[in-house]
PDB file of C-alpha atoms in Angstrom:
ATOM      1  CA  MET A  27      -1.041-167.895  40.714  1.00  0.00           C
ATOM      2  CA  LYS A  28      -4.331-167.627  42.312  1.00  0.00           C
ATOM      3  CA  SER A  29      -7.100-169.683  40.836  1.00  0.00           C
ATOM      4  CA  ASP A  30      -9.647-167.231  41.960  1.00  0.00           C
ATOM      5  CA  PRO A  31     -10.313-164.028  40.464  1.00  0.00           C
ATOM      6  CA  SER A  32      -8.363-161.020  41.964  1.00  0.00           C
ATOM      7  CA  CYS A  33      -7.811-157.234  41.552  1.00  0.00           C
ATOM      8  CA  PRO A  34      -6.170-156.356  38.543  1.00  0.00           C
ATOM      9  CA  ARG A  35      -4.465-153.424  40.180  1.00  0.00           C
ATOM     10  CA  CYS A  36      -3.120-155.011  43.188  1.00  0.00           C
ATOM     11  CA  GLY A  37      -3.658-158.713  43.163  1.00  0.00           C
ATOM     12  CA  ARG A  38      -5.854-158.847  46.473  1.00  0.00           C
ATOM     13  CA  ALA A  39      -8.619-161.277  46.537  1.00  0.00           C
ATOM     14  CA  VAL A  40     -11.886-159.521  45.311  1.00  0.00           C
ATOM     15  CA  HIS A  41     -15.567-160.048  46.727  1.00  0.00           C
ATOM     16  CA  PRO A  42     -18.301-161.174  44.077  1.00  0.00           C
ATOM     17  CA  PRO A  43     -21.371-159.248  43.189  1.00  0.00           C
ATOM     18  CA  ASN A  44     -24.114-159.531  45.892  1.00  0.00           C
ATOM     19  CA  LEU A  45     -27.479-158.055  46.605  1.00  0.00           C
ATOM     20  CA  TRP A  46     -26.392-154.690  46.864  1.00  0.00           C
ATOM     21  CA  SER A  47     -23.652-154.410  44.084  1.00  0.00           C
ATOM     22  CA  SER A  48     -23.368-156.035  40.586  1.00  0.00           C
ATOM     23  CA  ALA A  49     -19.750-155.297  40.663  1.00  0.00           C
ATOM     24  CA  TRP A  50     -16.600-157.163  42.003  1.00  0.00           C
ATOM     25  CA  GLN A  51     -14.999-155.315  45.019  1.00  0.00           C
ATOM     26  CA  CYS A  52     -11.554-154.874  46.141  1.00  0.00           C
ATOM     27  CA  ASP A  53     -11.105-153.843  49.593  1.00  0.00           C
ATOM     28  CA  ALA A  54      -8.538-151.399  48.500  1.00  0.00           C
ATOM     29  CA  HIS A  55      -9.835-150.097  44.932  1.00  0.00           C
ATOM     30  CA  GLY A  56     -13.498-150.573  45.090  1.00  0.00           C
ATOM     31  CA  PRO A  57     -15.184-151.759  42.218  1.00  0.00           C
ATOM     32  CA  VAL A  58     -12.987-153.588  39.638  1.00  0.00           C
ATOM     33  CA  ALA A  59     -13.101-155.765  36.667  1.00  0.00           C
ATOM     34  CA  PRO A  60     -11.944-159.146  38.209  1.00  0.00           C
ATOM     35  CA  LEU A  61      -8.690-160.391  36.851  1.00  0.00           C
ATOM     36  CA  ASN A  62      -9.058-164.158  36.100  1.00  0.00           C
ATOM     37  CA  PRO A  63      -6.447-166.793  36.277  1.00  0.00           C
ATOM     38  CA  MET A  64      -3.959-166.728  33.526  1.00  0.00           C
ATOM     39  CA  ARG A  65      -4.648-168.491  30.276  1.00  0.00           C
ATOM     40  CA  THR A  66      -2.243-171.088  28.763  1.00  0.00           C
ATOM     41  CA  PRO A  67      -0.451-170.451  25.632  1.00  0.00           C
ATOM     42  CA  SER A  68      -2.483-172.552  23.095  1.00  0.00           C
ATOM     43  CA  PRO A  69      -4.930-172.435  20.245  1.00  0.00           C
ATOM     44  CA  ALA A  70      -7.864-173.421  22.626  1.00  0.00           C
ATOM     45  CA  ALA A  71      -7.168-170.774  25.051  1.00  0.00           C
ATOM     46  CA  LEU A  72      -6.951-168.071  22.450  1.00  0.00           C
ATOM     47  CA  SER A  73     -10.389-169.345  20.938  1.00  0.00           C
ATOM     48  CA  LEU A  74     -11.959-168.956  24.465  1.00  0.00           C
ATOM     49  CA  LEU A  75     -10.295-165.389  25.002  1.00  0.00           C
ATOM     50  CA  LEU A  76     -11.536-164.135  21.607  1.00  0.00           C
ATOM     51  CA  ASP A  77     -14.993-165.146  22.573  1.00  0.00           C
ATOM     52  CA  PHE A  78     -14.787-163.140  25.744  1.00  0.00           C
ATOM     53  CA  ALA A  79     -12.875-160.080  24.882  1.00  0.00           C
ATOM     54  CA  GLN A  80     -14.537-156.719  24.551  1.00  0.00           C
ATOM     55  CA  VAL A  81     -11.117-155.054  23.530  1.00  0.00           C
ATOM     56  CA  PRO A  82      -8.543-155.737  21.031  1.00  0.00           C
ATOM     57  CA  VAL A  83      -6.512-158.811  21.413  1.00  0.00           C
ATOM     58  CA  TRP A  84      -3.030-157.175  20.132  1.00  0.00           C
ATOM     59  CA  LEU A  85      -0.265-159.151  18.708  1.00  0.00           C
ATOM     60  CA  PRO A  86       2.925-157.753  16.770  1.00  0.00           C
ATOM     61  CA  TRP A  87       2.694-158.913  13.423  1.00  0.00           C
ATOM     62  CA  PRO A  88       4.760-160.265  11.790  1.00  0.00           C
ATOM     63  CA  LEU A  89       6.344-161.476  15.239  1.00  0.00           C
ATOM     64  CA  PRO A  90      10.058-160.481  15.748  1.00  0.00           C
ATOM     65  CA  ALA A  91      12.254-163.529  14.711  1.00  0.00           C
ATOM     66  CA  GLY A  92      12.095-166.271  17.139  1.00  0.00           C
ATOM     67  CA  TRP A  93       9.381-164.915  19.357  1.00  0.00           C
ATOM     68  CA  VAL A  94       6.305-166.845  20.428  1.00  0.00           C
ATOM     69  CA  VAL A  95       3.020-166.431  22.332  1.00  0.00           C
ATOM     70  CA  THR A  96       3.543-167.544  25.971  1.00  0.00           C
ATOM     71  CA  GLY A  97       0.136-166.888  27.793  1.00  0.00           C
ATOM     72  CA  PHE A  98      -2.834-164.707  28.054  1.00  0.00           C
ATOM     73  CA  ALA A  99      -4.795-162.769  30.816  1.00  0.00           C
ATOM     74  CA  ASP A 100      -7.795-160.926  30.978  1.00  0.00           C
ATOM     75  CA  ALA A 101     -10.072-159.072  33.467  1.00  0.00           C
ATOM     76  CA  GLY A 102     -13.852-159.067  33.417  1.00  0.00           C
ATOM     77  CA  ASP A 103     -16.736-161.306  34.190  1.00  0.00           C
ATOM     78  CA  ASP A 104     -19.650-162.882  32.333  1.00  0.00           C
ATOM     79  CA  ARG A 105     -21.764-159.834  32.658  1.00  0.00           C
ATOM     80  CA  THR A 106     -19.238-157.561  31.141  1.00  0.00           C
ATOM     81  CA  GLY A 107     -16.879-159.793  28.984  1.00  0.00           C
ATOM     82  CA  GLY A 108     -13.187-159.080  28.910  1.00  0.00           C
ATOM     83  CA  LEU A 109     -12.541-155.252  29.500  1.00  0.00           C
ATOM     84  CA  ALA A 110      -8.736-155.860  29.708  1.00  0.00           C
ATOM     85  CA  VAL A 111      -6.549-158.436  27.705  1.00  0.00           C
ATOM     86  CA  ALA A 112      -2.976-159.225  27.984  1.00  0.00           C
ATOM     87  CA  VAL A 113      -0.917-161.262  25.367  1.00  0.00           C
ATOM     88  CA  ALA A 114       2.475-162.354  26.652  1.00  0.00           C
ATOM     89  CA  LEU A 115       5.350-163.121  24.382  1.00  0.00           C
ATOM     90  CA  SER A 116       9.155-164.195  24.774  1.00  0.00           C
ATOM     91  CA  GLY A 117      12.043-164.498  22.509  1.00  0.00           C
ATOM     92  CA  PRO A 118      15.565-163.469  21.999  1.00  0.00           C
ATOM     93  CA  ALA A 119      16.322-159.942  23.466  1.00  0.00           C
ATOM     94  CA  PRO A 120      18.179-157.675  20.953  1.00  0.00           C
ATOM     95  CA  LEU A 121      21.065-157.218  23.427  1.00  0.00           C
ATOM     96  CA  GLY A 122      21.247-160.930  24.485  1.00  0.00           C
ATOM     97  CA  GLY A 123      19.487-163.245  26.676  1.00  0.00           C
ATOM     98  CA  VAL A 124      15.635-163.913  26.790  1.00  0.00           C
ATOM     99  CA  GLY A 125      13.338-160.933  26.582  1.00  0.00           C
ATOM    100  CA  GLU A 126       9.530-160.879  27.443  1.00  0.00           C
ATOM    101  CA  MET A 127       6.784-158.535  26.156  1.00  0.00           C
ATOM    102  CA  ALA A 128       3.261-157.995  26.831  1.00  0.00           C
ATOM    103  CA  LEU A 129       0.594-156.091  24.833  1.00  0.00           C
ATOM    104  CA  VAL A 130      -2.488-154.832  26.928  1.00  0.00           C
ATOM    105  CA  ALA A 131      -5.583-153.672  25.744  1.00  0.00           C
ATOM    106  CA  GLU A 132      -7.738-152.221  28.337  1.00  0.00           C
ATOM    107  CA  ASP A 133     -10.601-149.823  29.110  1.00  0.00           C
ATOM    108  CA  PRO A 134      -9.419-146.743  31.185  1.00  0.00           C
ATOM    109  CA  GLY A 135      -9.263-147.389  34.815  1.00  0.00           C
ATOM    110  CA  ILE A 136      -8.981-151.074  34.843  1.00  0.00           C
ATOM    111  CA  GLY A 137      -5.159-151.072  35.740  1.00  0.00           C
ATOM    112  CA  LEU A 138      -3.794-154.135  34.204  1.00  0.00           C
ATOM    113  CA  GLY A 139      -1.162-152.579  31.972  1.00  0.00           C
ATOM    114  CA  ALA A 140      -0.073-150.353  34.881  1.00  0.00           C
ATOM    115  CA  ARG A 141       0.305-153.568  36.996  1.00  0.00           C
ATOM    116  CA  LEU A 142       2.590-155.308  34.365  1.00  0.00           C
ATOM    117  CA  ALA A 143       4.616-152.273  34.370  1.00  0.00           C
ATOM    118  CA  ALA A 144       4.714-152.174  38.302  1.00  0.00           C
ATOM    119  CA  LEU A 145       3.162-148.699  38.485  1.00  0.00           C
ATOM    120  CA  ASP A 146       0.509-147.618  40.942  1.00  0.00           C
ATOM    121  CA  GLY A 147      -1.836-146.899  38.046  1.00  0.00           C
ATOM    122  CA  PRO A 148      -4.426-147.490  36.991  1.00  0.00           C
ATOM    123  CA  ASP A 149      -3.533-145.439  33.881  1.00  0.00           C
ATOM    124  CA  PRO A 150      -0.196-144.033  32.460  1.00  0.00           C
ATOM    125  CA  GLY A 151      -0.148-141.072  34.996  1.00  0.00           C
ATOM    126  CA  ASP A 152       0.297-137.130  35.059  1.00  0.00           C
ATOM    127  CA  GLY A 153       2.379-135.853  32.228  1.00  0.00           C
ATOM    128  CA  PHE A 154       1.616-138.846  29.779  1.00  0.00           C
ATOM    129  CA  GLY A 155       1.343-137.801  26.144  1.00  0.00           C
ATOM    130  CA  ALA A 156       3.552-134.809  26.423  1.00  0.00           C
ATOM    131  CA  GLY A 157       5.847-134.119  23.497  1.00  0.00           C
ATOM    132  CA  PRO A 158       6.191-136.144  20.423  1.00  0.00           C
ATOM    133  CA  PRO A 159       5.399-140.036  20.499  1.00  0.00           C
ATOM    134  CA  ALA A 160       8.379-142.332  21.234  1.00  0.00           C
ATOM    135  CA  ALA A 161       6.881-144.997  18.796  1.00  0.00           C
ATOM    136  CA  LYS A 162       4.336-145.874  16.319  1.00  0.00           C
ATOM    137  CA  LEU A 163       2.693-149.042  15.251  1.00  0.00           C
ATOM    138  CA  ARG A 164       0.504-149.576  12.349  1.00  0.00           C
ATOM    139  CA  HIS A 165      -2.795-151.113  12.435  1.00  0.00           C
ATOM    140  CA  ASP A 166      -5.452-151.461   9.599  1.00  0.00           C
ATOM    141  CA  GLY A 167      -3.678-148.659   7.604  1.00  0.00           C
ATOM    142  CA  HIS A 168      -3.512-146.179  10.497  1.00  0.00           C
ATOM    143  CA  ASP A 169      -0.606-145.230  12.895  1.00  0.00           C
ATOM    144  CA  ILE A 170      -1.050-145.775  16.730  1.00  0.00           C
ATOM    145  CA  ALA A 171       1.155-143.364  18.669  1.00  0.00           C
ATOM    146  CA  LEU A 172       3.105-144.607  21.724  1.00  0.00           C
ATOM    147  CA  TRP A 173       4.657-142.546  24.595  1.00  0.00           C
ATOM    148  CA  LYS A 174       7.284-143.884  26.899  1.00  0.00           C
ATOM    149  CA  VAL A 175       6.128-144.435  30.299  1.00  0.00           C
ATOM    150  CA  GLU A 176       8.431-143.966  33.249  1.00  0.00           C
ATOM    151  CA  THR A 177       9.025-147.558  35.035  1.00  0.00           C
ATOM    152  CA  GLY A 178      12.418-147.288  36.652  1.00  0.00           C
ATOM    153  CA  ASP A 179      15.006-150.087  35.471  1.00  0.00           C
ATOM    154  CA  HIS A 180      12.827-153.117  36.090  1.00  0.00           C
ATOM    155  CA  ALA A 181      11.034-152.935  32.831  1.00  0.00           C
ATOM    156  CA  ALA A 182      10.416-150.764  29.726  1.00  0.00           C
ATOM    157  CA  ALA A 183       6.777-149.669  28.817  1.00  0.00           C
ATOM    158  CA  TYR A 184       5.065-147.675  26.054  1.00  0.00           C
ATOM    159  CA  ALA A 185       1.450-146.744  26.043  1.00  0.00           C
ATOM    160  CA  GLY A 186      -1.168-145.195  23.771  1.00  0.00           C
ATOM    161  CA  GLU A 187      -4.800-145.269  22.827  1.00  0.00           C
ATOM    162  CA  ALA A 188      -6.325-147.276  19.924  1.00  0.00           C
ATOM    163  CA  MET A 189      -9.840-148.189  19.188  1.00  0.00           C
ATOM    164  CA  ALA A 190     -11.270-146.378  22.387  1.00  0.00           C
ATOM    165  CA  SER A 191      -8.895-148.430  24.780  1.00  0.00           C
ATOM    166  CA  TRP A 192      -5.550-148.089  26.169  1.00  0.00           C
ATOM    167  CA  LEU A 193      -2.670-150.044  24.400  1.00  0.00           C
ATOM    168  CA  TRP A 194       0.283-150.930  26.494  1.00  0.00           C
ATOM    169  CA  VAL A 195       3.466-152.590  25.377  1.00  0.00           C
ATOM    170  CA  VAL A 196       5.719-153.773  28.433  1.00  0.00           C
ATOM    171  CA  PHE A 197       9.253-155.267  28.076  1.00  0.00           C
ATOM    172  CA  THR A 198      11.265-156.997  30.592  1.00  0.00           C
ATOM    173  CA  PRO A 199      14.079-156.798  31.311  1.00  0.00           C
ATOM    174  CA  ALA A 200      14.254-153.199  30.514  1.00  0.00           C
ATOM    175  CA  ASP A 201      16.829-153.467  28.048  1.00  0.00           C
ATOM    176  CA  ALA A 202      14.596-155.699  25.903  1.00  0.00           C
ATOM    177  CA  GLY A 203      12.679-152.314  25.290  1.00  0.00           C
ATOM    178  CA  VAL A 204      15.187-151.696  22.365  1.00  0.00           C
ATOM    179  CA  LEU A 205      12.943-154.193  20.410  1.00  0.00           C
ATOM    180  CA  MET A 206      10.371-151.395  20.293  1.00  0.00           C
ATOM    181  CA  ALA A 207      12.084-149.843  17.402  1.00  0.00           C
ATOM    182  CA  GLU A 208      11.766-153.230  15.416  1.00  0.00           C
ATOM    183  CA  LEU A 209       8.169-153.552  15.880  1.00  0.00           C
ATOM    184  CA  ASP A 210       6.004-152.287  12.867  1.00  0.00           C
ATOM    185  CA  ALA A 211       2.532-153.351  13.271  1.00  0.00           C
ATOM    186  CA  VAL A 212      -0.041-155.132  15.333  1.00  0.00           C
ATOM    187  CA  ARG A 213      -2.920-157.347  14.475  1.00  0.00           C
ATOM    188  CA  ASP A 214      -6.243-157.479  16.535  1.00  0.00           C
ATOM    189  CA  LEU A 215      -6.675-161.259  16.753  1.00  0.00           C
ATOM    190  CA  ARG A 216     -10.476-160.894  16.778  1.00  0.00           C
ATOM    191  CA  ASP A 217      -9.889-160.635  13.109  1.00  0.00           C
ATOM    192  CA  ARG A 218      -8.332-163.879  12.589  1.00  0.00           C
ATOM    193  CA  ARG A 219      -7.854-163.677   8.685  1.00  0.00           C
ATOM    194  CA  ASP A 220      -4.630-162.783   7.273  1.00  0.00           C
ATOM    195  CA  GLY A 221      -4.922-162.437   3.461  1.00  0.00           C
ATOM    196  CA  GLY A 222      -7.536-165.039   3.330  1.00  0.00           C
ATOM    197  CA  ALA A 223      -5.664-167.507   5.515  1.00  0.00           C
ATOM    198  CA  GLU A 224      -6.265-168.253   9.461  1.00  0.00           C
ATOM    199  CA  LEU A 225      -3.856-166.423  11.504  1.00  0.00           C
ATOM    200  CA  GLU A 226      -2.244-169.076  13.910  1.00  0.00           C
ATOM    201  CA  PRO A 227       0.686-167.457  16.049  1.00  0.00           C
ATOM    202  CA  PRO A 228       3.449-169.877  17.323  1.00  0.00           C
ATOM    203  CA  TYR A 229       3.240-170.820  21.203  1.00  0.00           C
ATOM    204  CA  GLY A 230       5.844-171.462  23.776  1.00  0.00           C
ATOM    205  CA  ALA A 231       6.084-172.527  27.357  1.00  0.00           C
ATOM    206  CA  PRO A 232       4.028-170.189  29.887  1.00  0.00           C
ATOM    207  CA  SER A 233       5.423-166.779  30.344  1.00  0.00           C
ATOM    208  CA  PRO A 234       7.385-166.559  33.689  1.00  0.00           C
ATOM    209  CA  PHE A 235       7.000-162.649  33.534  1.00  0.00           C
ATOM    210  CA  LEU A 236       3.196-162.892  33.271  1.00  0.00           C
ATOM    211  CA  ALA A 237       2.788-165.473  36.007  1.00  0.00           C
ATOM    212  CA  SER A 238       4.971-163.776  38.292  1.00  0.00           C
ATOM    213  CA  ALA A 239       3.613-160.147  37.698  1.00  0.00           C
ATOM    214  CA  LEU A 240       0.001-161.323  38.141  1.00  0.00           C
ATOM    215  CA  GLY A 241       0.912-163.447  41.144  1.00  0.00           C
ATOM    216  CA  ARG A 242       2.049-160.632  43.025  1.00  0.00           C
ATOM    217  CA  ALA A 243      -0.237-158.993  45.647  1.00  0.00           C
ATOM    218  CA  GLY A 244       0.397-155.339  46.291  1.00  0.00           C
TER     219      GLY A 244
END
């Protein structure tokens, strides 16, 4: 992982704001929300992220059996706050082995969800949303419709709209995507209360998927 901010769409180094522009600039994609270094999976990192986030911080809840939070990523600066947030998890894949999953909330055009799905992006692309949704997640008494996004055989991805932001759910390896059928609801961790108690997810080792995907410059 790079220690400096990078482009959320391609991983290239970005140029900081200057006298002529208040935006970070990517040589390939122009003005972008800078992708910050991956945050470690810990209560302290989550607390900082919640203070920074301007979009939902999604977590499947209840978690699938054996799954833990393995890291966070976000794009934005002190001026904008977090305009994109990824929560990574890992656990036993339904078809065997270890699976990884990332939930991304982002403003349109940021490109973090598409990056994790290894798509050109920044959004799900032409033809998205045609036909009935492939899955639904409940949040605060409402259904969030999700459509399958074509990604090839390296990952499985679903996307939809919730609370004026994109919601992406990305699985790797691709066959871990069958877990989508087991997910029922999501929580926005900005609302930390769960039936009157503080919601504290379990944590595991840092996510190899998140580190690898965000460490690639394209």
